[in-house]
Each structure stands twice: as C-alpha cells, then as structure tokens.
Amino acid sequence: MIGARALMQTLVDSGVDTCFMNPGTSEMHFVHELDAVPQMRGVLALFEGVATGAADGYARMTGRPAAVLLHLGPGLGNGLANLHNARRAHTPVVAIVGAHATYHERYDAPLQSDIEGVARNVSGWYRVSASSRDVGRDAAAAVAASRQPPGQVVTLVLPADVSWSEGAVPARPRVLPPAQPVDNEAVDQAAAVLASPEPALLLLGGAGTHEPGLRAASRICATTGARMLGEVFPARQARGAGVPPLERVAYLVEAAQKQLQGVRHIVLAGARPPVSFFAYPGQPSDLVPDGASVHTLADGTEDVTATLEALADRVAAGAAPQLAQLAPPAAPTGTLDVTTLAAAVGATLPENAIVVDEAQTSSLGLPAATANAARHDWITETGGAIGQGLPCALGAAVAAPDRPVLCLQADGSALYTLQALWTMARERANVTTILIRNDAYAILRLELQRVGAGPAGEAGAAAKRMLDLSDPSINHAAIAEGLGVDAVRVSTADELVAELRRAYAEPGPHLIEAAVPSLL
Ligand SMILES: Cc1ncc(C[n+]2csc(CCOP(=O)(O)OP(=O)(O)O)c2C)c(N)n1
Ligand SMILES: [Mg+2]
C-alpha cells in the first residue's frame, strides 16, 4: 500500500471523513486515492483560505476535525488567516501539507520553502512524515493531537515520496484520553465567591456557550444573583427561543468597561480574562476592573460543561434555567438600514439555523433582533482575521446539510475569500448569504479616530480613499452569479424579507446583496 492510501484510510478510520483541499503536484497521489477510499469526501476550494475556513466551520458544528490538503509553504500560507481564526476558536483541524520528495529538497526547487516556519504560527502539533512506513501512525497521532482538549490545529507534512512509496499500513485510531475529572476545589471556590454578597460575573467561553453549559450557567446565576456574559467572539453560541440568553462582552473598550463596572469577582468558565481587542492611546488593555479578582472555574483543557453542571448542582440544585421566549420581531418594511436589516434577519430566521456572523459594523442590531428568534447557533470571527464568513458558512453547511445556514457577510470582508461561493454552488450547500454592501471598510473609519489618528471626516483624501470601496462600485450579485450562485440585489426591507423567505425555502446557495448605508 502506498503512503497516501494509508494516510487517507487512517484519517477515515479516525473519524476524519471530509477533506477541504486545494491540491498541487505534490498532492496528486492523495487526490488519486479519493477513488480508492470512497468514505473520504473531497471538497475542492479555489483558494486555500476557503479550505481552511471551511474546515473551521465544519468542526465548530460537528466537534470532529476535517482535514485540509494544502500545497507546500505557499498553499499553507494562503490558508493561514483562517487557520489563525481556527486556532483562536480551539477548533480541531488536521492540515496535511504536501511537500517535495525528501531527496528533492536539497535542490532548492522553486516551491521549496520553510513550511515549518509557517505552520508553527497556528499549529499546536507539527510533524513531517519521514517514510511511508510511518505515515499511518503519524496520521492517527495528528488526529488525536487535534482533538486534545480544547482542540487545536495540527500540521502533518507529507513529502511526495512518502505519499507514493509502498510499504505503508493504516494505523488504528488513537483512543482519546478521558475527559479530565471536575476540579472540585475550583468548584468550591467558585461556589464561595458566587455566594458572597460582592458582585460576581460568570464569564463563559468555549463549550460554556453551548446549550448544556448555558443551562447550567443560567441556573447558577438565577440562584446566586451573579451575572453571566459570553466572550466577545464565541466560537459557537446557542441562542434563541428555549435557550438561556447570553449577552457578550462588548467589542468597544468603553462599552465593555461599562458592562464590567462594579464587578468584584470574575469566574472564568472556558473563557480568558477580558482584554481590549486593540490598544488605544489612553485606554486600558486589561479590562478586568481595578480591585476585581479573577477565578478560574475551568480552563479550556478541562471539561467546561461538566464543571458548570457540578457547580449548578452545588449551588442551584432543583433550580431551572431561564430561557428566552419565542418572540421574533415583526417583518420590517421600508428603508433598509442596520436596524431593519437586523429585524429582517430576526423575523425570518428558520428553526435550527446556523448563523455565521461576519457582518462587522452592520451587526449592531443583530443580537437584540435575534435574541427571541427561533433557536439557532451563532458563529463568530474568533481571531479577528477577516475573510472567514463565506468559508465558515460553507464548512458549516457541509457539516450539517439538514440545517439552514445564514451567512451575514460584510462586503469588504467578503472579497477576501469570495471563491467560497463556487464551492457552495458545486456542493449544493444550503447557505443563504446576505452580502451587506456599504461600499466601505466602515469600521476602519471609526478605528482611524479611535487610535487617535484623527476624525475620519477630517482625514485627507488619500487616507479616505484607502477605506472606500465605491469607485468602481462592486456588483457582488454579478460575481455570485458568475460563480454559480443564485443572486439578487435588494434595496428595501420588504425586498430583503421576501428574498430571505425564498432563499430559505429553496435548496442550494443564495446570495442577497443588500444595500445598507454605512453607519460611519
Ligand atoms: C486578514 C485581515 N486583513 C485585514 C484586516 C483589517 N480589517 C479589519 S475590518 C476591515 C474592513 C472591514 O470592512 P467590511 O467587511 O466591509 O465591514 P464594514 O466595516 O464595512 O462593516 C479590515 C480591512 C483584518 N482584520 N484581517
Ligand atoms: Mg463594508
């Protein structure tokens, strides 16, 4: 058996049965083996950032890693930004990077580069498979490493001769280590802190924002009087009717400070202490209020859900969680703006939807407008590297073909990885994209001012031009049509509502280009 076959068979046996890829010459044996190992689904992406973002979205929904197949250092580098988002989300991803044959390396052929230097940036585990005899074992080790709590990106380099040489054997899947037992001391300490009369906050991240964690947290807070908040950018948060509501820490420092004002204790459950996204002159980086103490109930390597449940049983035995009611907003009419955009989303959101949020400045009204919509999961850009929305939505749709996916996609961010639309069309992915067109990098107009460079309105023409996308004006619907996706342009709230309803009712991907004037 050749190395590529053993690798693929081992991946499948270890539960990795989807590979998002953009292959090249060094990966041809792997591609060839797709027909020999039909349990592996290959999904072609036309840019590596699409493949890596899709693998992230896939694993956020399944809890299982997908593989991504990338072409040497340049291919891995092209996929880096979305691997970075995956790393910050603690998403398990198995990156297989094809490389030159071992004996070819010393000739410094054109594609030779420092793969490890690129991979280390995002990978918690890195290995070069040295021979076809090792590759099965290496693949099983890679999958197990990716799933090591709380989950990580791993990189396995596959030299072309390892891929094509005989003598390989598939390896048995590694048995995953059992979840860590609940740290009872941490539970005791959190119980004491929450029972004290001082204002306390339970800060949720990781699995803490999935439904079981939220239910336990809600019981804890209902009984102790503590507040709960979620991390600024959760990897995945359960929301809507029947789920405990959870506000998130605000993105803007001033707003976050207001939320956290007066808190004396922050109890962390799968979250990290709150920090400002960027440094701003005269503003703090550390958002823990002066004099407040921070207690770790469970870090990401521990079983956050079981720990929250143990704490709930300790301090809130018999208490019920507080759940959001079903009360979606009315369908809006008239002018399309960030408020009516949000209302249109909340009014039409189908049951059990997956929402991928890369709406940037147009997200302002979305949390409130969807808080009492039908139950859904919300995925955010954990690492702040834009170009994640469309790929992540593709991956979520591949992971959960029976669930509607809504991609809330700001225009500037869309243009990093718009090739995802073609893969959505080809894979018949049930993704409805609202392409929110404000013809600007609107948020940077605000940031220009917030970092102290001066009010955007007073910036010079050369600077303003760097934040403007209106000349020439971009026809996103035409691009989508060109990539095989049914697309329309809307400019009123009524049209948006009607097109959303149509898109959800029809199979396959749809893009609705919505003209939403910039807030800034
Ligand atoms: C990989 C990467 N490149 C660049 C940036 C910087 N950046 C942050 S937001 C932004 C523009 C976003 O514009 P758009 O998606 O249209 O959203 P809007 O601000 O208009 O709502 C840019 C360029 C980034 N965060 N990540
Ligand atoms: Mg924009």
Coordinates of C-alpha atoms in Angstrom, one line a residue, residues 124-499:
G124 CA -0.1 23.2 18.3
W125 CA 1.4 20.0 16.8
Y126 CA 3.7 19.6 13.8
R127 CA 5.3 16.6 12.3
V128 CA 6.9 15.6 9.0
S129 CA 6.1 12.1 7.9
A130 CA 9.6 10.6 7.3
S131 CA 8.6 7.4 5.4
S132 CA 5.7 5.5 4.1
R133 CA 6.0 3.1 7.0
D134 CA 5.3 5.9 9.4
V135 CA 2.6 7.8 7.7
G136 CA -0.4 5.8 9.0
R137 CA 0.9 6.2 12.6
D138 CA 1.6 9.9 12.1
A139 CA -1.9 10.4 10.8
A140 CA -3.6 8.7 13.8
A141 CA -1.3 10.8 16.1
A142 CA -2.3 14.0 14.2
V143 CA -6.0 13.4 14.6
A144 CA -5.6 12.6 18.3
A145 CA -3.5 15.7 18.8
S146 CA -6.1 17.9 17.1
R147 CA -8.7 16.6 19.4
Q148 CA -6.7 17.2 22.6
P149 CA -8.9 19.5 24.7
P150 CA -9.7 22.2 24.0
G151 CA -8.8 21.4 20.3
Q152 CA -6.1 22.7 18.1
V153 CA -4.8 23.0 14.6
V154 CA -2.2 20.3 13.7
T155 CA 0.1 20.1 10.7
L156 CA 1.3 16.9 9.1
V157 CA 3.8 17.4 6.3
L158 CA 3.5 14.7 3.6
P159 CA 6.6 14.5 1.3
A160 CA 5.7 13.4 -2.2
D161 CA 7.9 10.2 -2.0
V162 CA 6.3 9.2 1.3
S163 CA 2.9 9.6 -0.4
W164 CA 3.8 7.5 -3.4
S165 CA 6.1 4.8 -1.8
E166 CA 4.9 1.3 -1.0
G167 CA 5.2 -0.3 2.5
A168 CA 2.6 1.8 4.3
V169 CA 0.0 0.5 6.6
P170 CA -3.1 2.3 8.0
A171 CA -2.9 2.8 11.8
R172 CA -5.7 2.1 14.2
P173 CA -7.4 5.3 15.6
R174 CA -5.8 6.5 18.8
V175 CA -8.0 6.2 21.9
L176 CA -8.8 9.7 23.1
P177 CA -7.8 10.4 26.7
P178 CA -10.9 10.5 29.0
A179 CA -12.1 14.0 29.9
Q180 CA -10.4 15.4 33.0
P181 CA -12.3 15.0 36.2
V182 CA -14.1 18.0 37.5
D183 CA -11.8 20.1 39.7
N184 CA -13.8 20.1 42.9
E185 CA -11.6 22.7 44.6
A186 CA -12.3 25.1 41.8
V187 CA -16.0 24.4 42.1
D188 CA -15.8 25.0 45.9
Q189 CA -14.0 28.3 45.3
A190 CA -16.4 29.5 42.7
A191 CA -19.4 28.5 44.9
A192 CA -18.0 30.6 47.7
V193 CA -17.3 33.6 45.5
L194 CA -20.7 33.4 43.9
A195 CA -22.4 33.1 47.3
S196 CA -20.6 36.2 48.7
P197 CA -22.6 39.5 48.6
E198 CA -19.9 41.1 46.3
P199 CA -21.0 41.5 42.6
A200 CA -19.8 38.5 40.6
L201 CA -19.7 37.7 36.9
L202 CA -19.6 34.3 35.3
L203 CA -17.7 34.6 32.1
L204 CA -18.4 31.9 29.5
G205 CA -16.3 30.7 26.6
G206 CA -15.5 27.5 24.7
A207 CA -18.1 24.8 25.4
G208 CA -19.6 27.1 28.0
T209 CA -21.6 28.9 25.3
H210 CA -23.1 25.6 24.0
E211 CA -26.6 24.8 25.3
P212 CA -25.8 22.5 28.2
G213 CA -23.2 24.9 29.6
L214 CA -25.6 27.8 29.2
R215 CA -28.4 25.9 31.0
A216 CA -26.1 25.2 33.9
A217 CA -24.8 28.8 34.0
S218 CA -28.3 30.1 33.9
R219 CA -29.3 28.0 36.9
I220 CA -26.2 29.2 38.8
C221 CA -26.9 32.9 38.1
A222 CA -30.6 32.6 38.8
T223 CA -29.8 31.2 42.2
T224 CA -26.7 33.2 43.3
G225 CA -27.6 36.6 41.7
A226 CA -24.3 36.5 39.7
R227 CA -24.4 37.9 36.1
M228 CA -23.2 35.9 33.1
L229 CA -21.6 37.2 30.0
G230 CA -20.0 35.5 27.0
E231 CA -16.6 36.1 25.4
V232 CA -16.5 38.9 22.8
F233 CA -16.2 36.5 19.9
P234 CA -17.5 33.0 20.8
A235 CA -16.6 30.1 18.5
R236 CA -20.2 28.9 18.7
Q237 CA -23.1 30.1 20.9
A238 CA -26.5 28.5 21.2
R239 CA -29.2 31.2 21.2
G240 CA -32.9 32.0 20.6
A241 CA -36.1 30.5 21.9
G242 CA -35.7 27.8 24.5
V243 CA -32.1 28.7 25.3
P244 CA -30.8 30.8 28.1
P245 CA -30.0 34.3 26.8
L246 CA -26.3 35.4 27.0
E247 CA -25.0 38.8 26.3
R248 CA -21.4 39.1 25.1
V249 CA -18.6 41.3 26.3
A250 CA -18.7 44.4 24.0
Y251 CA -16.1 44.9 21.3
L252 CA -15.6 48.6 22.1
V253 CA -13.5 49.2 25.2
E254 CA -15.7 51.9 26.6
A255 CA -18.8 49.7 26.3
A256 CA -17.0 46.7 27.8
Q257 CA -15.9 48.8 30.7
K258 CA -19.4 49.9 31.4
Q259 CA -20.6 46.2 31.3
L260 CA -17.9 45.2 33.8
Q261 CA -18.1 48.2 36.0
G262 CA -18.5 47.3 39.7
V263 CA -17.7 43.6 39.3
R264 CA -15.6 42.3 42.2
H265 CA -15.2 38.7 41.0
I266 CA -14.9 37.2 37.5
V267 CA -15.3 33.5 37.4
L268 CA -13.9 32.0 34.2
A269 CA -15.6 29.0 32.6
G270 CA -13.8 28.2 29.3
A271 CA -13.1 31.9 28.8
R272 CA -10.0 34.0 29.2
P273 CA -9.9 37.3 31.3
P274 CA -11.3 40.1 29.2
V275 CA -8.9 42.3 27.2
S276 CA -9.2 45.0 24.7
F277 CA -9.1 43.8 21.1
F278 CA -6.6 46.5 20.2
A279 CA -4.6 49.0 22.2
Y280 CA -5.9 52.6 22.0
P281 CA -3.9 55.6 23.3
G282 CA -5.1 56.3 26.9
Q283 CA -7.3 53.2 27.1
P284 CA -6.6 50.1 29.2
S285 CA -5.6 46.8 27.6
D286 CA -6.7 44.8 30.6
L287 CA -10.5 45.1 31.1
V288 CA -10.6 43.4 34.5
P289 CA -11.9 46.3 36.7
D290 CA -9.5 47.6 39.3
G291 CA -9.7 45.6 42.5
A292 CA -11.7 42.7 40.9
S293 CA -10.3 39.2 41.4
V294 CA -10.3 36.5 38.7
H295 CA -11.0 32.9 39.5
T296 CA -10.6 30.0 37.0
L297 CA -13.5 27.6 37.4
A298 CA -12.4 25.6 34.3
D299 CA -9.9 26.4 31.6
G300 CA -10.3 25.1 28.1
T301 CA -8.3 22.0 28.7
E302 CA -10.9 20.9 31.3
D303 CA -14.5 19.7 30.9
V304 CA -16.2 23.1 31.0
T305 CA -19.7 21.7 30.7
A306 CA -19.3 19.1 33.4
T307 CA -17.7 21.7 35.7
L308 CA -20.6 24.1 35.2
E309 CA -23.1 21.3 35.8
A310 CA -21.3 20.3 39.0
L311 CA -21.3 23.9 40.2
A312 CA -25.0 24.2 39.3
D313 CA -25.8 21.1 41.3
R314 CA -23.8 22.5 44.2
V315 CA -25.4 26.0 44.4
A316 CA -28.6 25.7 42.4
A317 CA -29.9 22.1 42.9
G318 CA -33.5 22.0 41.7
A319 CA -33.4 25.4 40.1
A320 CA -34.5 25.7 36.4
P321 CA -32.6 27.7 33.8
Q322 CA -34.2 30.9 32.5
L323 CA -35.0 30.5 28.8
A324 CA -35.6 33.0 26.0
Q325 CA -39.2 33.0 24.8
L326 CA -40.1 32.8 21.1
A327 CA -40.9 36.4 20.2
P328 CA -39.3 37.3 16.9
P329 CA -39.5 40.9 15.7
A330 CA -42.2 41.8 13.1
A331 CA -41.0 41.8 9.5
P332 CA -39.8 45.3 8.7
T333 CA -40.8 47.4 5.8
G334 CA -39.4 50.4 4.1
T335 CA -35.9 51.7 4.3
L336 CA -33.0 49.3 4.5
D337 CA -30.6 50.2 7.3
V338 CA -28.7 48.3 10.0
T339 CA -31.9 48.3 12.2
T340 CA -34.3 46.9 9.5
L341 CA -31.6 44.5 8.3
A342 CA -31.4 43.0 11.8
A343 CA -35.2 42.9 12.1
A344 CA -35.5 41.1 8.8
V345 CA -33.0 38.5 10.0
G346 CA -34.8 38.0 13.3
A347 CA -38.2 37.9 11.7
T348 CA -37.4 35.2 9.1
L349 CA -34.7 33.1 10.9
P350 CA -35.7 29.4 10.4
E351 CA -35.7 26.9 13.3
N352 CA -32.3 25.4 14.0
A353 CA -30.4 27.7 11.7
I354 CA -26.6 28.2 11.9
V355 CA -25.7 31.9 11.7
V356 CA -22.2 32.8 10.6
D357 CA -21.6 36.4 11.6
E358 CA -19.1 38.5 9.6
A359 CA -21.4 41.5 9.5
Q360 CA -18.8 43.8 11.1
T361 CA -20.4 47.3 11.6
S362 CA -23.7 46.1 10.3
S363 CA -24.0 43.7 13.2
L364 CA -25.1 46.4 15.6
G365 CA -28.8 45.5 15.9
L366 CA -28.4 41.7 15.3
P367 CA -28.0 40.4 18.9
A368 CA -31.2 42.1 20.1
A369 CA -33.2 41.3 17.0
T370 CA -32.4 37.6 17.1
A371 CA -32.4 37.0 20.9
N372 CA -36.0 35.8 20.7
A373 CA -35.9 34.3 17.3
A374 CA -36.2 30.6 16.7
R375 CA -33.4 28.6 18.2
H376 CA -30.1 28.8 16.4
D377 CA -26.3 28.6 16.7
W378 CA -24.2 31.7 16.2
I379 CA -20.6 31.5 14.9
T380 CA -18.2 34.4 15.1
E381 CA -14.8 35.5 13.9
T382 CA -12.7 34.4 16.9
G383 CA -9.4 35.6 15.7
G384 CA -10.3 38.9 14.0
A385 CA -8.8 37.8 10.7
I386 CA -11.4 38.8 8.1
G387 CA -12.5 36.7 5.1
Q388 CA -13.9 34.0 7.3
G389 CA -17.7 34.3 6.8
L390 CA -18.3 32.6 3.5
P391 CA -15.8 29.8 4.0
C392 CA -17.0 29.1 7.5
A393 CA -20.6 29.0 6.3
L394 CA -19.6 26.6 3.6
G395 CA -18.0 24.3 6.2
A396 CA -21.0 24.5 8.5
A397 CA -23.3 23.6 5.6
V398 CA -21.2 20.6 4.7
A399 CA -21.2 19.6 8.4
A400 CA -24.9 20.0 8.9
P401 CA -26.6 19.6 5.5
D402 CA -30.1 19.5 7.0
R403 CA -29.8 22.8 8.8
P404 CA -30.2 26.2 7.1
V405 CA -27.1 28.3 7.2
L406 CA -27.3 32.1 7.2
C407 CA -24.1 34.0 6.4
L408 CA -24.1 37.6 7.4
Q409 CA -21.4 38.9 5.3
A410 CA -19.9 42.4 5.2
D411 CA -18.8 43.5 1.7
G412 CA -15.1 44.2 2.3
S413 CA -14.6 41.0 4.2
A414 CA -16.4 39.0 1.5
L415 CA -13.9 39.9 -1.1
Y416 CA -11.0 38.0 0.6
T417 CA -12.5 34.6 0.0
L418 CA -15.4 35.0 -2.4
Q419 CA -14.4 31.8 -4.2
A420 CA -16.3 30.0 -1.4
L421 CA -19.4 30.8 -3.4
W422 CA -18.4 28.5 -6.2
T423 CA -17.8 25.6 -3.8
M424 CA -21.2 26.3 -2.2
A425 CA -22.8 26.0 -5.6
R426 CA -20.9 22.9 -6.6
E427 CA -21.7 21.2 -3.2
R428 CA -25.3 22.4 -3.2
A429 CA -24.7 23.9 0.2
N430 CA -27.8 25.3 1.9
V431 CA -26.3 28.7 2.6
T432 CA -28.2 32.0 2.4
T433 CA -25.7 34.8 2.3
I434 CA -26.8 38.4 3.0
L435 CA -24.0 40.4 1.3
I436 CA -24.2 43.6 3.2
R437 CA -23.0 46.3 0.8
N438 CA -21.9 49.6 2.3
D439 CA -19.1 50.2 -0.2
A440 CA -16.6 50.8 2.6
Y441 CA -14.2 49.5 5.2
A442 CA -16.6 51.3 7.5
I443 CA -15.1 50.0 10.8
L444 CA -11.7 51.5 9.9
R445 CA -13.3 54.9 9.6
L446 CA -14.1 54.5 13.3
E447 CA -10.8 53.0 14.2
L448 CA -9.0 55.9 12.5
Q449 CA -10.5 58.1 15.0
R450 CA -10.2 55.7 18.0
V451 CA -6.5 55.1 17.6
G452 CA -6.0 58.9 17.7
A453 CA -5.1 59.4 14.0
G454 CA -7.9 62.0 13.8
P455 CA -11.6 62.1 13.0
A456 CA -12.4 60.2 9.7
G457 CA -14.3 63.2 8.4
E458 CA -11.2 65.3 8.7
A459 CA -8.8 62.7 7.1
G460 CA -7.1 63.7 3.9
A461 CA -8.4 62.4 0.5
A462 CA -5.5 59.9 0.2
A463 CA -6.4 58.3 3.6
K464 CA -10.1 58.3 3.0
R465 CA -9.5 56.6 -0.3
M466 CA -8.0 53.6 1.5
L467 CA -11.2 53.0 3.3
D468 CA -13.6 53.4 0.4
L469 CA -14.9 50.7 -1.9
S470 CA -17.3 52.7 -4.0
D471 CA -15.1 53.5 -7.0
P472 CA -15.7 51.4 -9.0
S473 CA -18.8 50.2 -7.4
I474 CA -18.8 46.4 -6.9
N475 CA -21.6 44.2 -8.2
H476 CA -21.5 41.3 -5.7
A477 CA -24.6 39.7 -7.1
A478 CA -23.0 39.6 -10.5
I479 CA -19.9 38.0 -9.0
A480 CA -22.0 35.4 -7.2
E481 CA -24.0 34.6 -10.4
G482 CA -20.6 34.2 -12.2
L483 CA -19.6 31.7 -9.6
G484 CA -22.9 29.7 -10.0
V485 CA -24.9 31.1 -7.1
D486 CA -28.5 32.4 -7.4
A487 CA -28.2 36.1 -6.6
V488 CA -30.4 39.2 -6.3
R489 CA -29.9 42.8 -5.3
V490 CA -32.3 44.4 -2.8
S491 CA -32.6 48.0 -1.5
T492 CA -35.6 47.9 0.7
A493 CA -36.5 45.9 3.9
D494 CA -39.6 44.4 2.2
E495 CA -37.5 43.0 -0.6
L496 CA -34.9 41.6 1.8
V497 CA -37.6 39.8 3.8
A498 CA -39.2 38.4 0.7
E499 CA -35.8 37.2 -0.7

